[in-house]
Structure formats: structure tokens, C-alpha cells
mmCIF file of C-alpha atoms in Angstrom:
data_model
loop_
_atom_site.group_PDB
_atom_site.id
_atom_site.type_symbol
_atom_site.label_atom_id
_atom_site.label_comp_id
_atom_site.label_asym_id
_atom_site.label_seq_id
_atom_site.Cartn_x
_atom_site.Cartn_y
_atom_site.Cartn_z
ATOM 1 C CA UNK M 106 -17.320 -44.429 -9.817
ATOM 2 C CA UNK M 107 -15.443 -40.905 -9.077
ATOM 3 C CA UNK M 108 -11.457 -40.778 -10.354
ATOM 4 C CA UNK M 109 -10.347 -37.727 -8.747
ATOM 5 C CA UNK M 110 -6.767 -36.461 -9.838
ATOM 6 C CA UNK M 111 -4.548 -39.228 -7.998
ATOM 7 C CA UNK M 112 -5.555 -41.581 -10.784
ATOM 8 C CA UNK M 113 -7.634 -43.815 -8.155
ATOM 9 C CA UNK M 114 -10.963 -44.769 -8.875
ATOM 10 C CA UNK M 115 -13.518 -45.248 -6.203
ATOM 11 C CA UNK M 116 -16.977 -46.288 -5.683
ATOM 12 C CA UNK M 117 -18.592 -43.280 -5.300
ATOM 13 C CA UNK M 118 -22.492 -44.681 -5.002
ATOM 14 C CA UNK M 119 -24.436 -48.453 -5.241
ATOM 15 C CA UNK M 120 -27.138 -47.909 -7.404
ATOM 16 C CA UNK M 121 -30.291 -49.017 -5.988
ATOM 17 C CA UNK M 122 -31.646 -52.016 -7.550
ATOM 18 C CA UNK M 123 -28.477 -52.446 -9.457
ATOM 19 C CA UNK M 124 -26.191 -55.539 -10.242
ATOM 20 C CA UNK M 125 -23.368 -54.357 -7.746
ATOM 21 C CA UNK M 126 -26.123 -53.714 -4.808
ATOM 22 C CA UNK M 127 -27.616 -57.688 -5.636
ATOM 23 C CA UNK M 128 -24.362 -58.556 -5.353
ATOM 24 C CA UNK M 129 -23.575 -57.306 -1.987
ATOM 25 C CA UNK M 130 -19.893 -57.467 -1.577
ATOM 26 C CA UNK M 131 -18.925 -53.737 -3.240
ATOM 27 C CA UNK M 132 -19.557 -50.776 -0.844
ATOM 28 C CA UNK M 133 -19.174 -47.035 -1.382
ATOM 29 C CA UNK M 134 -15.426 -46.072 -1.008
ATOM 30 C CA UNK M 135 -13.995 -49.099 -2.120
ATOM 31 C CA UNK M 136 -11.121 -48.726 -4.453
ATOM 32 C CA UNK M 137 -11.138 -50.221 -8.164
ATOM 33 C CA UNK M 138 -7.754 -51.968 -9.162
ATOM 34 C CA UNK M 139 -8.650 -53.653 -11.767
ATOM 35 C CA UNK M 140 -11.110 -54.538 -14.573
ATOM 36 C CA UNK M 141 -10.735 -57.973 -16.123
ATOM 37 C CA UNK M 142 -7.686 -58.064 -15.385
ATOM 38 C CA UNK M 143 -6.527 -54.696 -16.586
ATOM 39 C CA UNK M 144 -5.328 -52.013 -13.873
ATOM 40 C CA UNK M 145 -6.826 -49.124 -13.625
ATOM 41 C CA UNK M 146 -4.299 -46.810 -11.715
ATOM 42 C CA UNK M 147 -3.695 -44.179 -14.344
ATOM 43 C CA UNK M 148 -6.689 -44.491 -16.498
ATOM 44 C CA UNK M 149 -9.449 -41.691 -16.569
ATOM 45 C CA UNK M 150 -12.755 -42.268 -15.515
ATOM 46 C CA UNK M 151 -14.516 -42.314 -19.171
ATOM 47 C CA UNK M 152 -11.399 -45.520 -20.021
ATOM 48 C CA UNK M 153 -12.448 -47.379 -16.509
ATOM 49 C CA UNK M 154 -16.110 -47.218 -17.471
ATOM 50 C CA UNK M 155 -15.428 -48.459 -21.541
ATOM 51 C CA UNK M 156 -13.371 -51.637 -19.931
ATOM 52 C CA UNK M 157 -16.335 -52.227 -17.249
ATOM 53 C CA UNK M 158 -19.269 -51.681 -19.971
ATOM 54 C CA UNK M 159 -19.960 -54.561 -22.550
ATOM 55 C CA UNK M 160 -22.492 -56.737 -23.757
ATOM 56 C CA UNK M 161 -25.504 -57.493 -21.391
ATOM 57 C CA UNK M 162 -24.917 -60.732 -19.481
ATOM 58 C CA UNK M 163 -21.415 -61.131 -20.014
ATOM 59 C CA UNK M 164 -19.403 -61.549 -16.821
ATOM 60 C CA UNK M 165 -17.141 -58.392 -15.815
ATOM 61 C CA UNK M 166 -14.412 -58.850 -13.164
ATOM 62 C CA UNK M 167 -13.684 -56.261 -10.655
ATOM 63 C CA UNK M 168 -10.589 -56.571 -8.446
ATOM 64 C CA UNK M 169 -11.688 -53.908 -5.648
ATOM 65 C CA UNK M 170 -9.741 -52.927 -2.419
ATOM 66 C CA UNK M 171 -12.127 -52.651 0.440
ATOM 67 C CA UNK M 172 -12.609 -49.395 2.212
ATOM 68 C CA UNK M 173 -10.989 -49.290 5.598
ATOM 69 C CA UNK M 174 -13.517 -47.362 7.261
ATOM 70 C CA UNK M 175 -16.970 -46.886 6.686
ATOM 71 C CA UNK M 176 -17.664 -43.193 5.355
ATOM 72 C CA UNK M 177 -20.438 -41.004 5.033
ATOM 73 C CA UNK M 178 -22.827 -40.778 2.040
ATOM 74 C CA UNK M 179 -21.667 -37.236 2.071
ATOM 75 C CA UNK M 180 -17.858 -37.890 2.516
ATOM 76 C CA UNK M 181 -15.609 -35.892 -0.022
ATOM 77 C CA UNK M 182 -13.049 -37.996 -1.879
ATOM 78 C CA UNK M 183 -10.404 -36.355 0.185
ATOM 79 C CA UNK M 184 -11.566 -38.139 3.006
ATOM 80 C CA UNK M 185 -11.591 -41.743 0.806
ATOM 81 C CA UNK M 186 -8.197 -41.075 0.190
ATOM 82 C CA UNK M 187 -7.051 -40.012 3.336
ATOM 83 C CA UNK M 188 -8.948 -43.516 5.002
ATOM 84 C CA UNK M 189 -6.850 -45.573 2.512
ATOM 85 C CA UNK M 190 -3.407 -44.025 3.284
ATOM 86 C CA UNK M 191 -3.888 -44.356 7.110
ATOM 87 C CA UNK M 192 -5.229 -47.875 6.996
ATOM 88 C CA UNK M 193 -4.998 -51.291 5.215
ATOM 89 C CA UNK M 194 -7.569 -53.072 3.918
ATOM 90 C CA UNK M 195 -8.263 -56.510 1.931
ATOM 91 C CA UNK M 196 -8.423 -56.827 -1.421
ATOM 92 C CA UNK M 197 -11.418 -58.741 -3.407
ATOM 93 C CA UNK M 198 -12.950 -59.899 -6.598
ATOM 94 C CA UNK M 199 -16.737 -59.298 -7.431
ATOM 95 C CA UNK M 200 -17.728 -60.974 -10.675
ATOM 96 C CA UNK M 201 -20.733 -59.091 -12.092
ATOM 97 C CA UNK M 202 -23.248 -59.759 -14.981
ATOM 98 C CA UNK M 203 -23.352 -56.609 -17.189
ATOM 99 C CA UNK M 204 -26.428 -54.470 -17.595
ATOM 100 C CA UNK M 205 -27.504 -52.823 -21.314
ATOM 101 C CA UNK M 206 -27.593 -49.616 -19.528
ATOM 102 C CA UNK M 207 -23.938 -49.900 -18.161
ATOM 103 C CA UNK M 208 -22.295 -47.927 -15.325
ATOM 104 C CA UNK M 209 -23.416 -44.954 -13.945
ATOM 105 C CA UNK M 210 -20.706 -42.053 -13.135
#
């Protein structure tokens, strides 16, 4: 995850072999809107990570906004933000099982 000064939280990287990769619906550049119904706008990154992590094997529901364009691996965060401002994209929910290790930022 990455949270620039805008207060928006983005998926920075999908961990190989991780829950998000196995789910397949979350992609780099997607904007995280809510965790278990709690809006993430204005939250700092540590608070967002705290909301996502929890007991291993429990469900976490993420509300995301799909990145409107495919971005290269090394795209800077301002390019991701510009893509959202210049294009529309749909929202979706991903329900994932938590892992003991939590989320890497």
C-alpha cells in the first residue's frame, strides 16, 4: 500500500503468492476506499494497515476503485493519481482471508 499526502491509499504492489494475488481481483494502482465498511480517505497508512490486519483466517472486506488505466511497475504515485482524476472506473469489493503476517507496505 502507498498513501501519498493526498490521503488516498493505493495498492502499490501485489505480493507474489499472497492472498491478493490468489484472489486475482486486486491490481496495482487500485485505490482502497474502505476496509470492513470504514472509509480510508484521510487515514494515515499505519491506521489503514491496522484496519486490514487481524486474526489469521478471518475475513476482511476491501472496497476498492479499479485503476482506470494499466500502469507500469515503476509508475510514480502522481501518475496513478492523475489517472484517477482523468478517467472513471468502477468500484468493487474483495473479501480476503487474513494471514498471520499481515500486510506489507
